[in-house]
Tab-separated table of C-alpha atoms and ligand atoms in Angstrom:
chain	number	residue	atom	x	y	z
Y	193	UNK	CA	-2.253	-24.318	-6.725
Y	194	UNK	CA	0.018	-21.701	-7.910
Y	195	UNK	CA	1.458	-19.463	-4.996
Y	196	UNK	CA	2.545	-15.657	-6.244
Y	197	UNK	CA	5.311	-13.785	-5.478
Y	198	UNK	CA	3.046	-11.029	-3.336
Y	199	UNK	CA	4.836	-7.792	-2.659
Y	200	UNK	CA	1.618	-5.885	-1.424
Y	201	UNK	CA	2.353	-3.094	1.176
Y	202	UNK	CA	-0.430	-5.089	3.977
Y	203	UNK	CA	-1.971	-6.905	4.491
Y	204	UNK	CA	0.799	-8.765	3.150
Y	205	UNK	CA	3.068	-11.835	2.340
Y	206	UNK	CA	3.278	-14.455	5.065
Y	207	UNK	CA	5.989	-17.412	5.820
Y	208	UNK	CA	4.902	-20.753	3.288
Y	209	UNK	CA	5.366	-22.628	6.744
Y	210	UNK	CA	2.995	-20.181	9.011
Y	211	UNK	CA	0.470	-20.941	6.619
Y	212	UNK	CA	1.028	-24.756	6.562
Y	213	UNK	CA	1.061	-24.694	10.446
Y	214	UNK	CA	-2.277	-22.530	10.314
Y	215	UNK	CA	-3.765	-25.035	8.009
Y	216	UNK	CA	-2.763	-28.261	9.747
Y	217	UNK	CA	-4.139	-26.906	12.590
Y	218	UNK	CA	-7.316	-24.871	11.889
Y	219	UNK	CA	-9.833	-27.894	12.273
Y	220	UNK	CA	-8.436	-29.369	15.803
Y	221	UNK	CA	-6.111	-27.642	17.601
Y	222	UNK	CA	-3.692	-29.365	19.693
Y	223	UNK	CA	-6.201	-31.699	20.662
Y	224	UNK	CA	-8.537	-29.352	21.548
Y	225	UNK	CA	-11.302	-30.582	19.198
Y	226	UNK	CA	-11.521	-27.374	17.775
Y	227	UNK	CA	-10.095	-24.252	16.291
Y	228	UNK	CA	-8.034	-22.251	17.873
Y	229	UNK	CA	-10.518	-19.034	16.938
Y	230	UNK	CA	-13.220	-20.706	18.633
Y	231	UNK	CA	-11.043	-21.392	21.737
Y	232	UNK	CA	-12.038	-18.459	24.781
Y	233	UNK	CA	-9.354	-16.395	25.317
Y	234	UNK	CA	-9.267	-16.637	28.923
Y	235	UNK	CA	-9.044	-20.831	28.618
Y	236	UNK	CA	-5.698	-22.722	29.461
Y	237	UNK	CA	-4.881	-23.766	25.620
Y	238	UNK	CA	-5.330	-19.796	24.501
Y	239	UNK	CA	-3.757	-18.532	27.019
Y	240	UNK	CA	-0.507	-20.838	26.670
Y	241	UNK	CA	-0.578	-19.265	22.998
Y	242	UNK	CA	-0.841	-15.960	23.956
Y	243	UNK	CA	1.900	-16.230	26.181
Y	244	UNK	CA	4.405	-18.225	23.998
Y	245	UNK	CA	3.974	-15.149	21.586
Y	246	UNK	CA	4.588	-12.662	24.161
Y	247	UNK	CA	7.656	-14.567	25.370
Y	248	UNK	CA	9.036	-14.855	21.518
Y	249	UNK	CA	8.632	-11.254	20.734
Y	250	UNK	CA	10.554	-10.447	24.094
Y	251	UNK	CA	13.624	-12.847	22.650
Y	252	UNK	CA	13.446	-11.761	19.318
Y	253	UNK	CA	13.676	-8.039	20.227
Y	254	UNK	CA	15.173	-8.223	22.930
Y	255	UNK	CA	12.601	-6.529	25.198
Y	256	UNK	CA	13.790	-5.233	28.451
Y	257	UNK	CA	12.041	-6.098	31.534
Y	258	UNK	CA	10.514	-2.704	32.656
Y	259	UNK	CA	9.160	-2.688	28.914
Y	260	UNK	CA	5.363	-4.264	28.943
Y	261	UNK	CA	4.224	-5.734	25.322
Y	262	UNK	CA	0.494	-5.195	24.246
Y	263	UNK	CA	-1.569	-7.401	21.407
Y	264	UNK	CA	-4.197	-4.683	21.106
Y	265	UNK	CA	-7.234	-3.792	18.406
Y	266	UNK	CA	-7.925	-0.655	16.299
Y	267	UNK	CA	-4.784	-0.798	13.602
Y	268	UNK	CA	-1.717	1.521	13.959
Y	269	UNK	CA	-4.333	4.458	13.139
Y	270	UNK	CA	-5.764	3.757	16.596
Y	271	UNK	CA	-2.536	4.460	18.110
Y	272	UNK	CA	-1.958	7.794	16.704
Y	273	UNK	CA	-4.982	8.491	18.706
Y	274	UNK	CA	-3.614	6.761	21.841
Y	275	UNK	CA	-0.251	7.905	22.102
Y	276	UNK	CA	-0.971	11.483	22.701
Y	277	UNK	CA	-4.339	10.482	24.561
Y	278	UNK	CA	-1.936	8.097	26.806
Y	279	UNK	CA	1.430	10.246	27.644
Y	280	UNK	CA	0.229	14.475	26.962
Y	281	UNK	CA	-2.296	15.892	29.199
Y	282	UNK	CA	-4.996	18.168	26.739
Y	283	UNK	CA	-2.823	21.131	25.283
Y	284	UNK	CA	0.530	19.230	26.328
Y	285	UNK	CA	3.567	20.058	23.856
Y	286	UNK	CA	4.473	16.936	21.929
Y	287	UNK	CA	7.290	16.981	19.538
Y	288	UNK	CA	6.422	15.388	15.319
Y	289	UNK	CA	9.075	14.472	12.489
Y	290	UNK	CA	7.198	14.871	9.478
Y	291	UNK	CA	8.799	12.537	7.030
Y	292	UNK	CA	5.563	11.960	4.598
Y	293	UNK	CA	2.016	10.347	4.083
Y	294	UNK	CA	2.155	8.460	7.782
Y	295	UNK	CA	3.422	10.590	9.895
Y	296	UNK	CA	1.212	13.591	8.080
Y	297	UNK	CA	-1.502	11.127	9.350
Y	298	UNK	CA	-0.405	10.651	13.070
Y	299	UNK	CA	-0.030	14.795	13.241
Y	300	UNK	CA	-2.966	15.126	12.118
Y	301	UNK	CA	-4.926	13.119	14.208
Y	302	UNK	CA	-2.432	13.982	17.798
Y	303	UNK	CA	-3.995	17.965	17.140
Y	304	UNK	CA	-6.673	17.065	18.435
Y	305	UNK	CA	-5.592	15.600	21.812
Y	306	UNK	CA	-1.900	18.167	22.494
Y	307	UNK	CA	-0.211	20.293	20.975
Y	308	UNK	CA	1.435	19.524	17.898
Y	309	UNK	CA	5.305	21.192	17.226
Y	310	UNK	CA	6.395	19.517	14.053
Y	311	UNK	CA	10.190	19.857	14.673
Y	312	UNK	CA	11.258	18.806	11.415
Y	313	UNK	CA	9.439	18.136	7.769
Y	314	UNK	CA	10.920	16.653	4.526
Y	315	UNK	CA	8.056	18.270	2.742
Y	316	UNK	CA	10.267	20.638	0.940
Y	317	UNK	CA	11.709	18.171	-0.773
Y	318	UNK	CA	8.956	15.998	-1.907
Y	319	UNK	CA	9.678	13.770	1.256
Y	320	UNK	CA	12.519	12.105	-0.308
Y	321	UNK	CA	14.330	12.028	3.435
Y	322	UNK	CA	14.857	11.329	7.340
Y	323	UNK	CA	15.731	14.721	8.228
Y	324	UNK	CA	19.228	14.864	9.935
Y	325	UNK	CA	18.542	15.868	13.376
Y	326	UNK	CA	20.888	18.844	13.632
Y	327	UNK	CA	18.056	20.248	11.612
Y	328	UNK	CA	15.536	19.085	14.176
Y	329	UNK	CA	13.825	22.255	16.296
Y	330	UNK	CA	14.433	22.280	19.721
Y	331	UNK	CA	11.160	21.166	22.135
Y	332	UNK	CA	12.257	21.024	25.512
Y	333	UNK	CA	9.048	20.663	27.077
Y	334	UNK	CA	7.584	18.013	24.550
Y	335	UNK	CA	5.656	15.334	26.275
Y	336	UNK	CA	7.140	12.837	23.699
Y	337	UNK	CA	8.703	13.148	19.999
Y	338	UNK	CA	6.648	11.034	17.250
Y	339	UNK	CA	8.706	9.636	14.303
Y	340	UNK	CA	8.028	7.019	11.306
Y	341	UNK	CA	11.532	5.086	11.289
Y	342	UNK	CA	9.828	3.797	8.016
Y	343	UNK	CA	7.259	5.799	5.435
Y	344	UNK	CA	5.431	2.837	3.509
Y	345	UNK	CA	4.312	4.485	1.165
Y	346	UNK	CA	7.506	6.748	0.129
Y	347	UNK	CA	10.279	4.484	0.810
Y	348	UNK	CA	11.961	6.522	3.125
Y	349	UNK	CA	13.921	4.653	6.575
Y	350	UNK	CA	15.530	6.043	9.351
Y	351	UNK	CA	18.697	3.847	9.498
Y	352	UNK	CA	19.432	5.794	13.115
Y	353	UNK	CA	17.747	6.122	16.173
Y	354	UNK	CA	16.885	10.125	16.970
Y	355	UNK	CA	18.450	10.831	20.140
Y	356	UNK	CA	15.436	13.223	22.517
Y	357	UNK	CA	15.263	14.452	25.745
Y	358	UNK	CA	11.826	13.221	25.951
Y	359	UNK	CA	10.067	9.477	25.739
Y	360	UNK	CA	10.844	8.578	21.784
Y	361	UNK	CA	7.797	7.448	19.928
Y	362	UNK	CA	7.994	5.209	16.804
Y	363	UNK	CA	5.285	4.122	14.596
Y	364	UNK	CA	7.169	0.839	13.383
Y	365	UNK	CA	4.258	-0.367	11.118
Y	366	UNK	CA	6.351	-1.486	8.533
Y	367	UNK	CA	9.547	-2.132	9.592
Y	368	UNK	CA	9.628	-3.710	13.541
Y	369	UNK	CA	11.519	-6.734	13.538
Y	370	UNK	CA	13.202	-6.136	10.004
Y	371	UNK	CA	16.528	-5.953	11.588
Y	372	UNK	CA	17.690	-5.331	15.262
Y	373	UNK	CA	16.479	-2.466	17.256
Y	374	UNK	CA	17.754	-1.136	20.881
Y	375	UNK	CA	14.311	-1.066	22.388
Y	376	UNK	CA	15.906	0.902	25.423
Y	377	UNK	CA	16.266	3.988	23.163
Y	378	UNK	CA	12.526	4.342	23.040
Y	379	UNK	CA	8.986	4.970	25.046
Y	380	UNK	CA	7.026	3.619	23.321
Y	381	UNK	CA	7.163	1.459	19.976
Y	382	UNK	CA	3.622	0.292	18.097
Y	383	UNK	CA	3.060	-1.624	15.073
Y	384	UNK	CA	0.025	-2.467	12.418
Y	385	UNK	CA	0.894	-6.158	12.747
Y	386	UNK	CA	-0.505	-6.608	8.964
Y	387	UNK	CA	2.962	-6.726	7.564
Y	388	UNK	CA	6.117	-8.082	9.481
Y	389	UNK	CA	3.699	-9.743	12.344
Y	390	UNK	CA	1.115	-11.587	10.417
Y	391	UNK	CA	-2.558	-10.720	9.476
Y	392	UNK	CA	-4.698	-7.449	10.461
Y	393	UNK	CA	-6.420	-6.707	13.272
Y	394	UNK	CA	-3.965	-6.591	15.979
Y	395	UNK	CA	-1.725	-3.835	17.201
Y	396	UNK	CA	1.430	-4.578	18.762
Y	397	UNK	CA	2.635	-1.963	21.346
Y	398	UNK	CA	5.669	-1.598	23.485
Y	399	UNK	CA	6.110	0.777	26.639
Y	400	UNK	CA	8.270	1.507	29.056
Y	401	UNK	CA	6.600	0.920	32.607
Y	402	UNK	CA	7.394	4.437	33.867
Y	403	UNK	CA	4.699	5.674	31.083
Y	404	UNK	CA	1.959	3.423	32.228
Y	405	UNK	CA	-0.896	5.342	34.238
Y	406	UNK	CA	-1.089	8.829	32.919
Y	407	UNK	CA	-3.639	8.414	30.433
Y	408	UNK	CA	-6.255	11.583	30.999
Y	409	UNK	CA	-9.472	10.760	31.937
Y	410	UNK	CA	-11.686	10.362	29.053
Y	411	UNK	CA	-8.954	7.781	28.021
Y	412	UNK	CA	-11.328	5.335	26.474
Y	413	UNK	CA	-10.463	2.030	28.610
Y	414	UNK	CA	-9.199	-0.415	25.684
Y	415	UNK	CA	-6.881	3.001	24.502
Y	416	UNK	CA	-5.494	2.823	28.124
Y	417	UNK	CA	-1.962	1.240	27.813
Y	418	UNK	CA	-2.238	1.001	31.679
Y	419	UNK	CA	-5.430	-0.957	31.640
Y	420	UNK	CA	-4.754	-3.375	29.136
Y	421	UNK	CA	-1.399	-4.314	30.997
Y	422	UNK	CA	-2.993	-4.398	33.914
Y	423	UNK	CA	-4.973	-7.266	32.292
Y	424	UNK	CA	-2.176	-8.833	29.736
Y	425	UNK	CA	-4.201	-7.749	26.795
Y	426	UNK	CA	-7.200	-8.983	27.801
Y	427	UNK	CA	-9.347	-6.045	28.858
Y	428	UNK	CA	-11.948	-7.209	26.060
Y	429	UNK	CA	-11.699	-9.907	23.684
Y	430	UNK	CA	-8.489	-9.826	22.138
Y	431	UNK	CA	-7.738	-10.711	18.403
Y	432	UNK	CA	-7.272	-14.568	18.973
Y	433	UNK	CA	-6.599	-15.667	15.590
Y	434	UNK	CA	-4.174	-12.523	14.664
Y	435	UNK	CA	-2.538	-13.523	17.998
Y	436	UNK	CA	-2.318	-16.545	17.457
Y	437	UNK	CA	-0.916	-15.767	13.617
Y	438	UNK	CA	1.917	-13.042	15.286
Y	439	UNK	CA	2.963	-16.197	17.204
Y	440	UNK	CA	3.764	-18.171	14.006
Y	441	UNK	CA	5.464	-15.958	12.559
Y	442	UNK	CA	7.619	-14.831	15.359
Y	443	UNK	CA	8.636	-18.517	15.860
Y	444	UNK	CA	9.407	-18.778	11.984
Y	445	UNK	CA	11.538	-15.746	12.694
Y	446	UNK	CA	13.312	-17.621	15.596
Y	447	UNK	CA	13.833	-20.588	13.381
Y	448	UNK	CA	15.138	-18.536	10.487
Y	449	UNK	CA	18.150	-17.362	12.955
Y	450	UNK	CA	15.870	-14.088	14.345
Y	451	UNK	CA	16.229	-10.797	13.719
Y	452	UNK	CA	20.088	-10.505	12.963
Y	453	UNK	CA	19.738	-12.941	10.250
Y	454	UNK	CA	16.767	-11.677	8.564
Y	455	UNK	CA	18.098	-8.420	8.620
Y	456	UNK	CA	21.368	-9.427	6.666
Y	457	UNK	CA	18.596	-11.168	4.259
Y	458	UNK	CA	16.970	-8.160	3.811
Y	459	UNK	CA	19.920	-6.198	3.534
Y	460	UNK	CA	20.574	-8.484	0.495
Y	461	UNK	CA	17.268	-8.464	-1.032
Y	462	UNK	CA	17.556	-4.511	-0.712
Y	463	UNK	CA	21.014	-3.851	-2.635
Y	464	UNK	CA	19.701	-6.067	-5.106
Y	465	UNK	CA	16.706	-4.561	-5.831
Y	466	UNK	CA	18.260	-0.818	-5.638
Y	467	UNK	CA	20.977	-1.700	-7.775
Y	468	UNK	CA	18.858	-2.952	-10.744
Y	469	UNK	CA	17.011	0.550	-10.955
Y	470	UNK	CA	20.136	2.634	-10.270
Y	471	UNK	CA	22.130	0.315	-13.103
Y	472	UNK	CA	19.431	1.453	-15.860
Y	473	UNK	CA	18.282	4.665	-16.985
Y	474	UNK	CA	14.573	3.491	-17.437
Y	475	UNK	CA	13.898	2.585	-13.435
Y	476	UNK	CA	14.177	5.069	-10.796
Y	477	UNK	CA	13.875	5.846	-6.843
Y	478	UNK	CA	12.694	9.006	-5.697
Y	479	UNK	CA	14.355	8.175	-1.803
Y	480	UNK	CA	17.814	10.096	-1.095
Y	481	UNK	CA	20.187	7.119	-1.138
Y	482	UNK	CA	20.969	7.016	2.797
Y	483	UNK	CA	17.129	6.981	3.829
Y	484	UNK	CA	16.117	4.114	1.051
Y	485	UNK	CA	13.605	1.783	2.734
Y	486	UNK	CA	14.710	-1.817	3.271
Y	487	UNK	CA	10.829	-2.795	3.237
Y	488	UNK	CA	9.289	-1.001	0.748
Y	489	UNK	CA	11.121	0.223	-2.936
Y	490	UNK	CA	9.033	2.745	-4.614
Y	491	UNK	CA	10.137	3.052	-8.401
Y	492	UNK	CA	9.078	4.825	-11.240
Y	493	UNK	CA	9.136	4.268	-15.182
Y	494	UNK	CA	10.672	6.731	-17.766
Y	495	UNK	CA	8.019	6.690	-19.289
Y	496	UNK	CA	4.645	6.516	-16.807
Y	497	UNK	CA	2.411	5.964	-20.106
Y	498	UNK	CA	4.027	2.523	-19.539
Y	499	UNK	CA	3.044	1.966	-16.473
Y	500	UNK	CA	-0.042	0.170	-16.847
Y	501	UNK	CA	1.774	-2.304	-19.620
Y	502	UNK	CA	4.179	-2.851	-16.414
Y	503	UNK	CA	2.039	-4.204	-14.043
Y	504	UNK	CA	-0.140	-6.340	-16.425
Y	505	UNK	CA	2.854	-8.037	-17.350
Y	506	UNK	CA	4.220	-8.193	-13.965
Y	507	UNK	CA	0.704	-9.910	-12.871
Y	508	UNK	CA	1.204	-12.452	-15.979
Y	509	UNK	CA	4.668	-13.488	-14.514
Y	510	UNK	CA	3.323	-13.980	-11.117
Y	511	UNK	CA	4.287	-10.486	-9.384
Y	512	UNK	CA	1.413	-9.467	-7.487
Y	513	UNK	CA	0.943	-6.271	-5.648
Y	514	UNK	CA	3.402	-3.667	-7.312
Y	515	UNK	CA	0.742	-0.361	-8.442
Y	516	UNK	CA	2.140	2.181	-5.957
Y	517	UNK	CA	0.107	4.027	-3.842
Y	518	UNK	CA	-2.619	5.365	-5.216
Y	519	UNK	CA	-1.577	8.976	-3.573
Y	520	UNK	CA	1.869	8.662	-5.640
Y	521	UNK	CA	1.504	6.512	-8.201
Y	522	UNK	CA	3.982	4.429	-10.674
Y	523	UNK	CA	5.396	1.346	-8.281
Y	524	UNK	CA	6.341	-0.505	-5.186
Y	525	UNK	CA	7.763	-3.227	-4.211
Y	526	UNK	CA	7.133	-4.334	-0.367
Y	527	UNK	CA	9.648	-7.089	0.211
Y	528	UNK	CA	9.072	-7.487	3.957
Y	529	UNK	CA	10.710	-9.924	6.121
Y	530	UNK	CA	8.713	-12.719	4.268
Y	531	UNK	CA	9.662	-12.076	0.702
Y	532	UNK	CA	12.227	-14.341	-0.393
Y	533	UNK	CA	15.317	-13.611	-2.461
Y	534	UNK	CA	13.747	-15.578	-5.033
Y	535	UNK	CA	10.944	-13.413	-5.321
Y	536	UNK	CA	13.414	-10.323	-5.739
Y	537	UNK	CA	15.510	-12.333	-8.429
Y	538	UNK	CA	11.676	-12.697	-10.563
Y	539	UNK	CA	11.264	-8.943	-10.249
Y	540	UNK	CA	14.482	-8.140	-11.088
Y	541	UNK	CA	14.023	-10.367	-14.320
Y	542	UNK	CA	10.893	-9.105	-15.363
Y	543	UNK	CA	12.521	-5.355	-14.915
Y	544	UNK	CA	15.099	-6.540	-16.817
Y	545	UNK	CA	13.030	-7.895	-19.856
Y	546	UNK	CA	10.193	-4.990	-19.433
Y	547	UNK	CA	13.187	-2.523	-20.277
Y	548	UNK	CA	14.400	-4.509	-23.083
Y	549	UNK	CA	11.021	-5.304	-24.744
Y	550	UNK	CA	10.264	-1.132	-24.557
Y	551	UNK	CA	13.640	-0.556	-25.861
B	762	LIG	N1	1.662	3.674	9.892
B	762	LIG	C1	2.334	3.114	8.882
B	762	LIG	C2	3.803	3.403	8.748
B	762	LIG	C3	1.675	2.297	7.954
B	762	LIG	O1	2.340	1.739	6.944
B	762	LIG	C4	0.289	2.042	8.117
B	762	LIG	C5	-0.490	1.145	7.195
B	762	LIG	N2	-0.008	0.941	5.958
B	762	LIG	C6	-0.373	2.666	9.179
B	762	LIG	C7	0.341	3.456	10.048
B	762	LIG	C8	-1.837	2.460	9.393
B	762	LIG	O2	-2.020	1.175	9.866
B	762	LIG	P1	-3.441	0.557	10.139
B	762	LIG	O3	-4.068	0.319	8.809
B	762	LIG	O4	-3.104	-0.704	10.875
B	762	LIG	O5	-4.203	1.512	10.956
């Protein structure tokens, strides 16, 4: 068995030792005779797993206590849906940074629930940026202001926290628990879990109490943030196995020295990566150097006719995942919290070796 280096954008790479722990314990778990996806979720042994993962995901992000954490359903997409559904009433102001393909998304789904002001876009330039916020509009009346700290598919990270009047809402998909984060500074925080969390199909969400219970009416009940806190998650059948995964990986974290740590490590992997296209003239990154994306490197050839010779040979040497988005073409490289420096040293090589052989 031959393991890849996988930089896919998510679902995507996960911990060797999560998967080893998932695969010593799949057939029996803890003594339970059985697997811990055909355990009920309302049963003793689920329920101390749903809580350890809760309780590690409070430690490792240091979650304040008038902050309630959700393991919900329905993807990050589901909560672009939610969040306006959950903290506007119907024609409510609520403040957007446009920074690119995700947050394009969230807009466009919150117009039909409030009132959309996009306060600031990076459109003009090809969303190469995190617009500075002197540049923001004013929206004094905004129910809450919607950001993407990180754009998957562009490549472009907020490395500051935007500083509103109202509750701050951040899509965190792709970069929650990539480095340390002042979870005080926010309303509301919600995550895809299929890339720094573990495996689709769950939703993490983080809110401050004092937005809990003003959901409008036609709030579908499992959308409700209030309802589902109100019953830990468990309003319906959670995701037990994604769950269960999230909990894995957020002890891995904890062993690996938690979110400090990793961050230095992917601090590392980062400047390594960025420094191998800016040192040649045949690689290059369309991000504005103080918004590059820790998580995800977007790159382009020279020459794009190449492009297709890239990735074959990239595939050959064990690099899996790099074709960039198919809305922007050329490449990416997702080196999320689970991508080892070794992994960045192979892609750096094959780079390195791609150049010279086109040369
Ligand atoms: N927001 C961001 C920043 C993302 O990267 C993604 C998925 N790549 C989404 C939202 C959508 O997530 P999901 O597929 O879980 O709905």
């Amino acid at each position: 068995m031959a393991r890849v280096f996988n930089f896919n954008p998510g679902p995507a790479v996960l911990p060797d030792p999560v998967l080893e722990r998932a695969r010593d314990e799949l057939m029996d778990f803890r003594g339970t005779g059985m697997s811990v996806a055909e355990l009920s979720h309302r049963g003793k042994p689920y329920m101390a797993v749903a809580e350890a993962a809760e309780a590690r995901v409070r430690e490792l992000a240091q979650v304040p206590d008038n902050y309630r954490v959700l393991f919900l359903q329905g993807g990050a997409s589901l909560q672009f849906a939610a969040v306006p559904l959950n903290l506007a009433e119907a024609g409510q102001r609520a403040g957007y940074i446009n920074t690119g393909s995700w947050s394009t998304k969230a807009i466009k789904e919150a117009q039909a629930f409030c009132d959309v002001q996009v306060l600031a876009t990076s459109e003009a330039t090809n969303f190469d940026r995190a617009p500075e916020q002197a540049t923001w509009a004013a929206c004094d009346d905004a129910a809450f202001v919607h950001f993407t700290p990180n754009e998957t598919i562009g490549g472009v990270e907020f490395h500051w926290v935007p500083d509103v009047a109202a509750p701050l809402v951040a899509d965190m998909s792709s970069n929650i628990l990539s480095r340390p984060i002042d979870v005080s500074r926010y309303g509301l925080i919600y995550a895809g879990a299929q890339k720094n969390i573990g495996i689709s199909g769950l939703t993490l969400v983080i809110v401050r109490d004092d937005l809990l219970g003003r959901a409008r009416a036609a709030t579908p009940s499992v959308m409700n943030y209030a309802l589902q806190a109100g019953s830990d998650s468990m309003l319906n059948t959670p995701a037990t196995f994604a769950w269960y995964v999230a909990g894995l990986v957020f002890d891995w974290l904890h062993v690996e020295g938690g979110v400090e740590a990793i961050a230095a490590r992917n601090r590392l992997k980062a400047d390594k990566l960025y420094g191998a296209i800016d040192g040649s003239n045949f690689y290059s990154n369309p991000a504005r150097p103080s918004d590059r994306s820790l998580m995800n490197v977007p790159f382009t050839l020279a020459d794009a006719e190449r492009d297709a010779d890239f990735l074959k040979g990239a595939e050959a040497a064990g690099l899996a995942g790099l074709k960039g988005h198919r809305s922007v073409g050329g490449m990416r490289a997702s080196i999320y919290n689970a991508m080892p420096e070794a992994g960045i040293d192979a892609l750096i090589e094959y780079m390195r070796e791609f150049e010279r052989a086109a040369a």
